[in-house]
Tab-separated table of C-alpha atoms in Angstrom:
chain	number	residue	atom	x	y	z
A	1	UNK	CA	61.119	146.580	70.592
A	2	UNK	CA	58.415	147.495	73.094
A	3	UNK	CA	55.699	150.024	72.322
A	4	UNK	CA	55.025	152.444	75.168
A	5	UNK	CA	52.517	154.933	73.799
A	6	UNK	CA	51.214	155.701	70.291
A	7	UNK	CA	51.728	159.220	68.898
A	8	UNK	CA	49.006	161.616	70.003
A	9	UNK	CA	46.932	163.133	67.195
A	10	UNK	CA	44.210	165.659	67.931
A	11	UNK	CA	42.787	165.858	64.407
A	12	UNK	CA	40.503	163.227	62.861
A	13	UNK	CA	41.203	160.812	65.724
A	14	UNK	CA	38.374	158.475	64.657
A	15	UNK	CA	40.066	157.958	61.248
A	16	UNK	CA	43.519	157.156	62.629
A	17	UNK	CA	43.240	153.424	63.189
A	18	UNK	CA	46.337	151.308	63.781
A	19	UNK	CA	46.961	148.362	61.441
A	20	UNK	CA	45.558	145.964	64.025
A	21	UNK	CA	42.461	148.101	64.639
A	22	UNK	CA	41.745	148.382	60.918
A	23	UNK	CA	42.213	144.634	60.333
A	24	UNK	CA	39.821	143.916	63.205
A	25	UNK	CA	37.249	146.315	61.731
A	26	UNK	CA	37.475	144.574	58.369
A	27	UNK	CA	36.925	141.229	60.110
A	28	UNK	CA	33.817	142.528	61.911
A	29	UNK	CA	32.415	143.856	58.632
A	30	UNK	CA	33.162	140.614	56.810
A	31	UNK	CA	35.552	142.280	54.365
A	32	UNK	CA	38.246	139.887	53.092
A	33	UNK	CA	39.165	141.203	49.634
A	34	UNK	CA	40.173	144.842	50.000
A	35	UNK	CA	41.868	147.102	47.470
A	36	UNK	CA	43.735	150.096	48.921
A	37	UNK	CA	44.148	153.443	47.189
A	38	UNK	CA	46.781	155.977	48.212
A	39	UNK	CA	46.689	159.690	47.505
A	40	UNK	CA	48.305	162.893	48.709
A	41	UNK	CA	45.930	165.171	46.771
A	42	UNK	CA	42.204	165.939	46.891
A	43	UNK	CA	40.124	163.360	45.027
A	44	UNK	CA	37.706	164.226	42.232
A	45	UNK	CA	35.415	162.361	39.835
A	46	UNK	CA	38.318	160.797	37.919
A	47	UNK	CA	39.667	159.283	41.141
A	48	UNK	CA	36.214	157.985	42.060
A	49	UNK	CA	35.847	156.309	38.672
A	50	UNK	CA	39.346	154.825	38.874
A	51	UNK	CA	38.879	153.374	42.357
A	52	UNK	CA	35.390	152.021	41.601
A	53	UNK	CA	36.640	150.269	38.463
A	54	UNK	CA	39.695	148.880	40.249
A	55	UNK	CA	37.561	147.484	43.088
A	56	UNK	CA	35.067	146.011	40.598
A	57	UNK	CA	37.892	144.459	38.582
A	58	UNK	CA	39.111	142.348	41.526
A	59	UNK	CA	35.745	141.983	43.320
A	60	UNK	CA	36.947	143.957	46.343
A	61	UNK	CA	35.840	146.518	48.873
A	62	UNK	CA	37.690	149.849	48.728
A	63	UNK	CA	40.046	151.362	51.315
A	64	UNK	CA	40.820	155.021	50.633
A	65	UNK	CA	43.962	155.633	52.681
A	66	UNK	CA	45.521	159.062	52.059
A	67	UNK	CA	48.898	159.986	53.522
A	68	UNK	CA	48.605	162.731	56.134
A	69	UNK	CA	52.245	163.234	57.036
A	70	UNK	CA	54.614	165.547	55.208
A	71	UNK	CA	54.037	165.521	51.453
A	72	UNK	CA	55.379	167.524	48.518
A	73	UNK	CA	55.789	171.310	48.990
A	74	UNK	CA	52.766	173.081	47.557
A	75	UNK	CA	50.362	170.210	48.184
A	76	UNK	CA	46.947	170.942	49.703
A	77	UNK	CA	47.115	170.610	53.500
A	78	UNK	CA	45.793	167.359	54.918
A	79	UNK	CA	43.074	169.057	56.989
A	80	UNK	CA	41.410	170.305	53.805
A	81	UNK	CA	42.044	167.049	51.968
A	82	UNK	CA	40.459	164.869	54.644
A	83	UNK	CA	37.337	167.025	54.613
A	84	UNK	CA	37.221	166.528	50.817
A	85	UNK	CA	37.633	162.748	51.182
A	86	UNK	CA	34.753	162.638	53.646
A	87	UNK	CA	32.539	164.535	51.221
A	88	UNK	CA	33.571	162.272	48.344
A	89	UNK	CA	32.890	159.104	50.351
A	90	UNK	CA	29.154	159.883	50.196
A	91	UNK	CA	29.322	159.418	46.408
A	92	UNK	CA	30.432	155.776	46.632
A	93	UNK	CA	27.969	152.857	46.916
A	94	UNK	CA	27.007	152.393	50.556
A	95	UNK	CA	29.153	149.921	52.534
A	96	UNK	CA	31.570	149.454	49.621
A	97	UNK	CA	34.209	152.034	50.576
A	98	UNK	CA	35.835	153.281	53.751
A	99	UNK	CA	38.312	155.988	54.745
A	100	UNK	CA	41.349	155.623	56.997
A	101	UNK	CA	44.360	157.934	57.410
A	102	UNK	CA	47.999	156.911	57.067
A	103	UNK	CA	50.460	158.969	59.185
A	104	UNK	CA	53.226	158.728	56.608
A	105	UNK	CA	55.701	161.254	55.209
A	106	UNK	CA	56.158	160.964	51.453
A	107	UNK	CA	59.742	160.380	50.269
A	108	UNK	CA	58.919	160.745	46.542
A	109	UNK	CA	61.105	157.669	46.032
A	110	UNK	CA	59.335	156.167	43.045
A	111	UNK	CA	59.281	152.363	42.515
A	112	UNK	CA	60.948	151.348	45.791
A	113	UNK	CA	58.584	153.578	47.728
A	114	UNK	CA	55.664	151.969	45.880
A	115	UNK	CA	56.796	148.541	47.149
A	116	UNK	CA	57.102	149.975	50.662
A	117	UNK	CA	53.600	151.451	50.409
A	118	UNK	CA	52.265	148.040	49.343
A	119	UNK	CA	53.876	146.354	52.368
A	120	UNK	CA	52.284	148.968	54.631
A	121	UNK	CA	48.850	148.329	53.085
A	122	UNK	CA	49.314	144.588	53.593
A	123	UNK	CA	49.864	145.313	57.302
A	124	UNK	CA	46.635	147.330	57.357
A	125	UNK	CA	44.680	144.370	55.976
A	126	UNK	CA	44.506	145.111	52.246
A	127	UNK	CA	44.765	142.263	49.745
A	128	UNK	CA	45.265	144.503	46.692
A	129	UNK	CA	46.926	147.874	46.091
A	130	UNK	CA	46.204	150.304	43.245
A	131	UNK	CA	49.380	151.475	41.505
A	132	UNK	CA	49.012	154.354	39.098
A	133	UNK	CA	51.352	156.018	36.649
A	134	UNK	CA	54.600	157.306	38.240
A	135	UNK	CA	53.574	156.275	41.762
A	136	UNK	CA	55.437	158.401	44.366
A	137	UNK	CA	57.560	159.937	41.622
A	138	UNK	CA	59.235	163.327	42.204
A	139	UNK	CA	58.430	164.570	38.706
A	140	UNK	CA	61.056	165.636	36.191
A	141	UNK	CA	64.798	165.784	36.698
A	142	UNK	CA	67.074	168.765	36.029
A	143	UNK	CA	66.983	168.099	32.287
A	144	UNK	CA	63.190	168.066	32.209
A	145	UNK	CA	62.866	164.301	31.789
A	146	UNK	CA	60.816	162.114	34.189
A	147	UNK	CA	63.046	161.006	37.064
A	148	UNK	CA	61.510	157.516	36.916
A	149	UNK	CA	59.926	155.722	33.993
A	150	UNK	CA	56.117	156.125	34.202
A	151	UNK	CA	55.401	152.417	34.764
A	152	UNK	CA	58.540	151.484	36.706
A	153	UNK	CA	56.632	151.303	40.025
A	154	UNK	CA	53.991	148.990	38.539
A	155	UNK	CA	56.669	146.700	37.097
A	156	UNK	CA	58.717	146.499	40.312
A	157	UNK	CA	55.705	145.706	42.495
A	158	UNK	CA	54.457	143.113	40.002
A	159	UNK	CA	57.808	141.300	40.338
A	160	UNK	CA	57.607	141.200	44.144
A	161	UNK	CA	53.855	140.931	44.838
A	162	UNK	CA	53.943	137.170	45.416
A	163	UNK	CA	56.711	137.557	47.974
A	164	UNK	CA	55.020	140.485	49.719
A	165	UNK	CA	51.585	138.897	49.800
A	166	UNK	CA	49.576	141.775	48.304
A	167	UNK	CA	48.584	141.980	44.657
A	168	UNK	CA	49.156	145.052	42.510
A	169	UNK	CA	46.239	146.501	40.574
A	170	UNK	CA	47.850	148.568	37.802
A	171	UNK	CA	45.491	151.196	36.488
A	172	UNK	CA	45.868	153.880	33.810
A	173	UNK	CA	44.741	157.443	34.381
A	174	UNK	CA	41.021	158.129	34.019
A	175	UNK	CA	40.095	160.963	31.676
A	176	UNK	CA	36.821	162.724	30.898
A	177	UNK	CA	35.668	162.218	27.310
A	178	UNK	CA	33.302	165.094	26.590
A	179	UNK	CA	31.750	163.736	23.404
A	180	UNK	CA	30.733	160.566	25.285
A	181	UNK	CA	30.052	162.372	28.588
A	182	UNK	CA	31.875	159.712	30.578
A	183	UNK	CA	35.175	158.860	32.227
A	184	UNK	CA	37.351	156.263	30.511
A	185	UNK	CA	40.817	154.783	31.083
A	186	UNK	CA	43.298	156.723	28.961
A	187	UNK	CA	44.064	153.461	27.114
A	188	UNK	CA	40.480	153.318	25.789
A	189	UNK	CA	40.375	156.830	24.302
A	190	UNK	CA	39.922	157.042	20.519
A	191	UNK	CA	41.748	159.464	18.282
A	192	UNK	CA	38.635	161.590	17.641
A	193	UNK	CA	37.546	161.734	21.303
A	194	UNK	CA	37.400	165.131	23.010
A	195	UNK	CA	39.393	164.727	26.232
A	196	UNK	CA	39.118	167.376	28.938
A	197	UNK	CA	41.144	167.857	32.096
A	198	UNK	CA	41.864	170.447	34.771
A	199	UNK	CA	45.324	170.404	36.355
A	200	UNK	CA	45.931	171.125	40.024
A	201	UNK	CA	47.426	174.506	39.101
A	202	UNK	CA	44.421	175.377	36.941
A	203	UNK	CA	42.036	174.278	39.692
A	204	UNK	CA	43.714	176.574	42.250
A	205	UNK	CA	43.643	179.427	39.728
A	206	UNK	CA	39.902	178.982	39.208
A	207	UNK	CA	39.290	178.818	42.946
A	208	UNK	CA	41.192	182.033	43.634
A	209	UNK	CA	39.690	183.864	40.628
A	210	UNK	CA	36.173	182.679	41.458
A	211	UNK	CA	35.695	181.007	38.067
A	212	UNK	CA	33.296	178.100	37.810
A	213	UNK	CA	34.502	174.530	38.205
A	214	UNK	CA	32.554	172.120	35.977
A	215	UNK	CA	30.585	169.299	37.575
A	216	UNK	CA	32.184	166.781	35.223
A	217	UNK	CA	35.455	167.443	37.051
A	218	UNK	CA	34.408	167.203	40.692
A	219	UNK	CA	31.426	167.212	43.038
A	220	UNK	CA	29.844	170.472	44.315
A	221	UNK	CA	30.370	169.567	47.984
A	222	UNK	CA	34.100	169.057	47.313
A	223	UNK	CA	34.249	172.413	45.525
A	224	UNK	CA	32.634	174.112	48.524
A	225	UNK	CA	35.384	172.822	50.827
A	226	UNK	CA	38.146	173.881	48.431
A	227	UNK	CA	36.610	177.337	47.961
A	228	UNK	CA	36.598	177.790	51.718
A	229	UNK	CA	40.327	176.944	51.774
A	230	UNK	CA	41.130	179.046	48.679
A	231	UNK	CA	38.611	181.908	48.787
A	232	UNK	CA	38.069	183.868	45.598
A	233	UNK	CA	39.934	187.153	45.511
A	234	UNK	CA	42.242	186.256	48.387
A	235	UNK	CA	45.644	187.880	48.249
A	236	UNK	CA	48.561	185.581	47.541
A	237	UNK	CA	51.404	186.085	49.964
A	238	UNK	CA	54.791	187.160	48.640
A	239	UNK	CA	58.266	187.632	50.108
A	240	UNK	CA	60.792	190.057	48.630
A	241	UNK	CA	64.409	189.345	49.559
A	242	UNK	CA	66.725	192.298	48.954
A	243	UNK	CA	70.278	190.938	49.100
A	244	UNK	CA	73.543	192.806	48.626
A	245	UNK	CA	76.610	194.206	50.336
A	246	UNK	CA	76.485	196.519	53.328
A	247	UNK	CA	75.764	200.006	51.990
A	248	UNK	CA	74.341	198.769	48.687
A	249	UNK	CA	70.961	200.383	49.352
A	250	UNK	CA	68.891	197.383	50.422
A	251	UNK	CA	67.137	199.079	53.343
A	252	UNK	CA	66.471	202.244	51.341
A	253	UNK	CA	64.883	200.248	48.523
A	254	UNK	CA	62.861	198.187	50.989
A	255	UNK	CA	61.468	201.348	52.590
A	256	UNK	CA	60.662	202.840	49.172
A	257	UNK	CA	58.812	199.690	48.108
A	258	UNK	CA	56.825	199.676	51.360
A	259	UNK	CA	55.857	203.316	50.867
A	260	UNK	CA	54.728	202.666	47.288
A	261	UNK	CA	52.719	199.623	48.376
A	262	UNK	CA	50.965	201.464	51.194
A	263	UNK	CA	50.253	204.352	48.866
A	264	UNK	CA	48.202	202.009	46.665
A	265	UNK	CA	46.780	199.351	48.999
A	266	UNK	CA	46.145	198.264	52.581
A	267	UNK	CA	47.991	194.938	52.315
A	268	UNK	CA	49.615	193.675	55.520
A	269	UNK	CA	53.376	194.284	55.179
A	270	UNK	CA	56.162	193.065	57.471
A	271	UNK	CA	59.688	194.497	57.198
A	272	UNK	CA	62.491	192.144	58.251
A	273	UNK	CA	65.563	194.365	58.136
A	274	UNK	CA	68.974	192.901	58.967
A	275	UNK	CA	69.831	195.244	61.852
A	276	UNK	CA	66.385	195.044	63.465
A	277	UNK	CA	66.303	191.255	63.216
A	278	UNK	CA	69.696	190.981	64.910
A	279	UNK	CA	68.495	193.228	67.700
A	280	UNK	CA	65.423	191.113	68.465
A	281	UNK	CA	65.018	187.787	66.646
A	282	UNK	CA	68.720	186.905	66.455
A	283	UNK	CA	70.060	188.550	69.594
A	284	UNK	CA	73.221	186.770	70.735
A	285	UNK	CA	74.291	185.512	67.316
A	286	UNK	CA	77.722	186.510	66.065
A	287	UNK	CA	79.085	186.753	62.530
A	288	UNK	CA	80.544	183.315	61.982
A	289	UNK	CA	79.292	181.492	58.904
A	290	UNK	CA	77.067	179.312	61.100
A	291	UNK	CA	75.589	182.326	62.915
A	292	UNK	CA	75.004	184.199	59.669
A	293	UNK	CA	73.191	181.187	58.247
A	294	UNK	CA	71.088	180.885	61.419
A	295	UNK	CA	70.185	184.600	61.287
A	296	UNK	CA	69.091	184.563	57.650
A	297	UNK	CA	67.238	181.250	58.032
A	298	UNK	CA	65.237	182.737	60.910
A	299	UNK	CA	64.310	185.637	58.655
A	300	UNK	CA	63.203	183.139	56.015
A	301	UNK	CA	61.026	181.223	58.441
A	302	UNK	CA	59.268	184.371	59.670
A	303	UNK	CA	58.800	185.485	56.051
A	304	UNK	CA	57.244	182.128	55.161
A	305	UNK	CA	54.730	182.515	57.996
A	306	UNK	CA	53.829	186.034	56.815
A	307	UNK	CA	53.358	184.698	53.279
A	308	UNK	CA	51.320	181.734	54.512
A	309	UNK	CA	48.766	184.182	55.893
A	310	UNK	CA	48.582	186.200	52.682
A	311	UNK	CA	50.860	189.039	53.745
A	312	UNK	CA	53.878	190.677	52.142
A	313	UNK	CA	57.263	190.065	53.778
A	314	UNK	CA	60.050	192.437	52.818
A	315	UNK	CA	63.468	191.163	53.874
A	316	UNK	CA	66.656	193.232	53.684
A	317	UNK	CA	69.575	191.287	55.172
A	318	UNK	CA	72.956	190.950	53.462
A	319	UNK	CA	72.231	187.202	53.039
A	320	UNK	CA	75.684	186.485	51.608
A	321	UNK	CA	75.390	182.738	50.977
A	322	UNK	CA	73.562	181.226	48.005
A	323	UNK	CA	72.681	178.077	49.959
A	324	UNK	CA	70.849	180.049	52.644
A	325	UNK	CA	68.951	182.144	50.110
A	326	UNK	CA	67.873	178.918	48.403
A	327	UNK	CA	66.580	177.660	51.763
A	328	UNK	CA	64.527	180.844	52.215
A	329	UNK	CA	63.070	180.322	48.737
A	330	UNK	CA	62.157	176.743	49.653
A	331	UNK	CA	60.456	177.837	52.895
A	332	UNK	CA	58.483	180.654	51.271
A	333	UNK	CA	57.428	178.870	48.087
A	334	UNK	CA	55.601	176.238	50.120
A	335	UNK	CA	53.023	178.970	50.814
A	336	UNK	CA	53.342	181.691	48.191
A	337	UNK	CA	55.668	183.617	45.918
A	338	UNK	CA	59.329	184.478	46.418
A	339	UNK	CA	61.178	187.284	44.644
A	340	UNK	CA	64.952	187.578	44.980
A	341	UNK	CA	66.231	191.093	44.313
A	342	UNK	CA	69.984	191.524	43.983
A	343	UNK	CA	71.080	195.031	44.942
A	344	UNK	CA	74.270	194.830	42.884
A	345	UNK	CA	75.875	198.146	43.812
A	346	UNK	CA	79.705	197.825	43.448
A	347	UNK	CA	81.737	197.557	46.636
A	348	UNK	CA	83.581	200.830	45.864
A	349	UNK	CA	80.281	202.710	45.952
A	350	UNK	CA	79.221	200.881	49.127
A	351	UNK	CA	82.480	201.919	50.818
A	352	UNK	CA	82.035	205.537	49.767
A	353	UNK	CA	78.636	205.573	51.530
A	354	UNK	CA	79.989	204.021	54.746
A	355	UNK	CA	79.534	206.753	57.335
A	356	UNK	CA	80.257	204.335	60.201
A	357	UNK	CA	83.656	203.424	58.800
A	358	UNK	CA	82.926	199.699	58.915
A	359	UNK	CA	84.723	198.900	55.657
A	360	UNK	CA	87.825	200.821	56.788
A	361	UNK	CA	87.857	198.944	60.091
A	362	UNK	CA	87.419	195.648	58.255
A	363	UNK	CA	90.341	196.401	55.911
A	364	UNK	CA	92.443	197.329	58.934
A	365	UNK	CA	91.662	193.947	60.473
A	366	UNK	CA	89.624	195.386	63.333
A	367	UNK	CA	86.347	193.719	62.200
A	368	UNK	CA	86.792	190.041	61.309
A	369	UNK	CA	84.584	188.173	58.818
A	370	UNK	CA	83.195	191.290	57.151
A	371	UNK	CA	81.202	190.520	54.002
A	372	UNK	CA	82.963	191.668	50.837
A	373	UNK	CA	86.314	192.170	52.592
A	374	UNK	CA	87.245	189.165	54.743
A	375	UNK	CA	84.149	187.035	54.156
A	376	UNK	CA	82.665	186.139	50.744
A	377	UNK	CA	79.485	187.448	49.174
A	378	UNK	CA	78.043	184.883	46.755
A	379	UNK	CA	76.158	186.997	44.242
A	380	UNK	CA	72.829	185.560	42.992
A	381	UNK	CA	73.132	183.863	39.612
A	382	UNK	CA	69.472	184.088	38.574
A	383	UNK	CA	67.626	186.661	40.695
A	384	UNK	CA	64.155	187.744	39.631
A	385	UNK	CA	65.351	191.382	39.680
A	386	UNK	CA	68.717	193.168	39.967
A	387	UNK	CA	69.435	196.857	40.528
A	388	UNK	CA	72.601	198.949	40.853
A	389	UNK	CA	71.763	201.940	43.047
A	390	UNK	CA	74.944	203.897	42.200
A	391	UNK	CA	73.050	206.611	40.350
A	392	UNK	CA	69.483	205.299	40.461
A	393	UNK	CA	66.509	206.836	42.227
A	394	UNK	CA	65.045	204.568	44.913
A	395	UNK	CA	61.507	205.660	44.063
A	396	UNK	CA	61.957	204.757	40.403
A	397	UNK	CA	63.337	201.329	41.324
A	398	UNK	CA	60.418	200.780	43.710
A	399	UNK	CA	58.006	201.474	40.840
A	400	UNK	CA	59.806	198.815	38.764
A	401	UNK	CA	59.445	196.320	41.618
A	402	UNK	CA	55.720	197.021	41.885
A	403	UNK	CA	55.309	196.674	38.115
A	404	UNK	CA	57.032	193.283	38.300
A	405	UNK	CA	54.675	192.168	41.090
A	406	UNK	CA	51.618	193.298	39.109
A	407	UNK	CA	52.810	191.462	35.993
A	408	UNK	CA	53.168	188.299	38.058
A	409	UNK	CA	49.621	188.661	39.369
A	410	UNK	CA	50.823	189.308	42.922
A	411	UNK	CA	49.257	192.779	43.172
A	412	UNK	CA	45.969	194.126	41.919
A	413	UNK	CA	45.302	197.620	40.698
């Protein structure tokens, strides 16, 4: 294999050293025992205490090497994280810690990924690698149980560390013990200790609401960076997907919801209606299953961009396939909230409203692959909302949608 040109990165170029460059820097600095720490999240006081203790335990210098490729949906973007790492680095003893970025996409593969990560750190010059609880784990499985055992990664790396040539430094979580005003390994906490913690979800909630973030949890300069990324009072983006048969009332409900929203606020709203999207965004696509999937996926991508910027995306395609609707949910929920609304009007009512005669043409075989007649409609199994518009007033339904959004904290007022 012959290398021609390294990938070009325009962000944080000075922190993107190759393995050879980083090993050479360690040699110039006289660093020989180096413990590496991996993270895909912002670091706070608990992480500082953990890494300091781990480095002290093995008599090593510290390499903070966060992954800056694709991580888990919902994670803080790497631009914000790297700024936080730089701020945190000032709170380590001088010349004892350094920062370098790893252009790696997380696989969330648990123990085997932990071994892979250790091999990578060996190539970058580290002699030790910190392995925490459930390293690279995806979380819980469908039954709510952890997908991997919490210490499986530590055990697997311990078995192979001699062969790999990098030693594992297993470390328990660090927790803040209020009655002692200090951070301790979770294994050293007594029964009567008062343990405090702030989860990532709670931290984001406090940032958006403007609530204070205690200094025992993180450093003020890190908070400033996070508040800039998650400003207090900022609107959370949301996408509403109205899905149902042709003639079910999707577009009418979408227009009613938009009118009610604009009556009460000045939020930025984007309507992605099926017919309009096909005229512009999906011009040239037909009605095969593949083309339908492509059309709805394009709608989902545009909606996710609207949501990413704090807007409201209102989508009203037929969206007949459950798999495609799930993909839209995945795209949107990386940036904000997704609400699936099944417009469940029976097909008989939809046909009675069909002024264009599309259903009649479909039943006569003149329109192939027509949803509900010659092509399936996979009704949502667990939508957030469902409405039958047979005898319902669109304005009343729109009020119910807005009430749902307010209850979820997605609208104010």
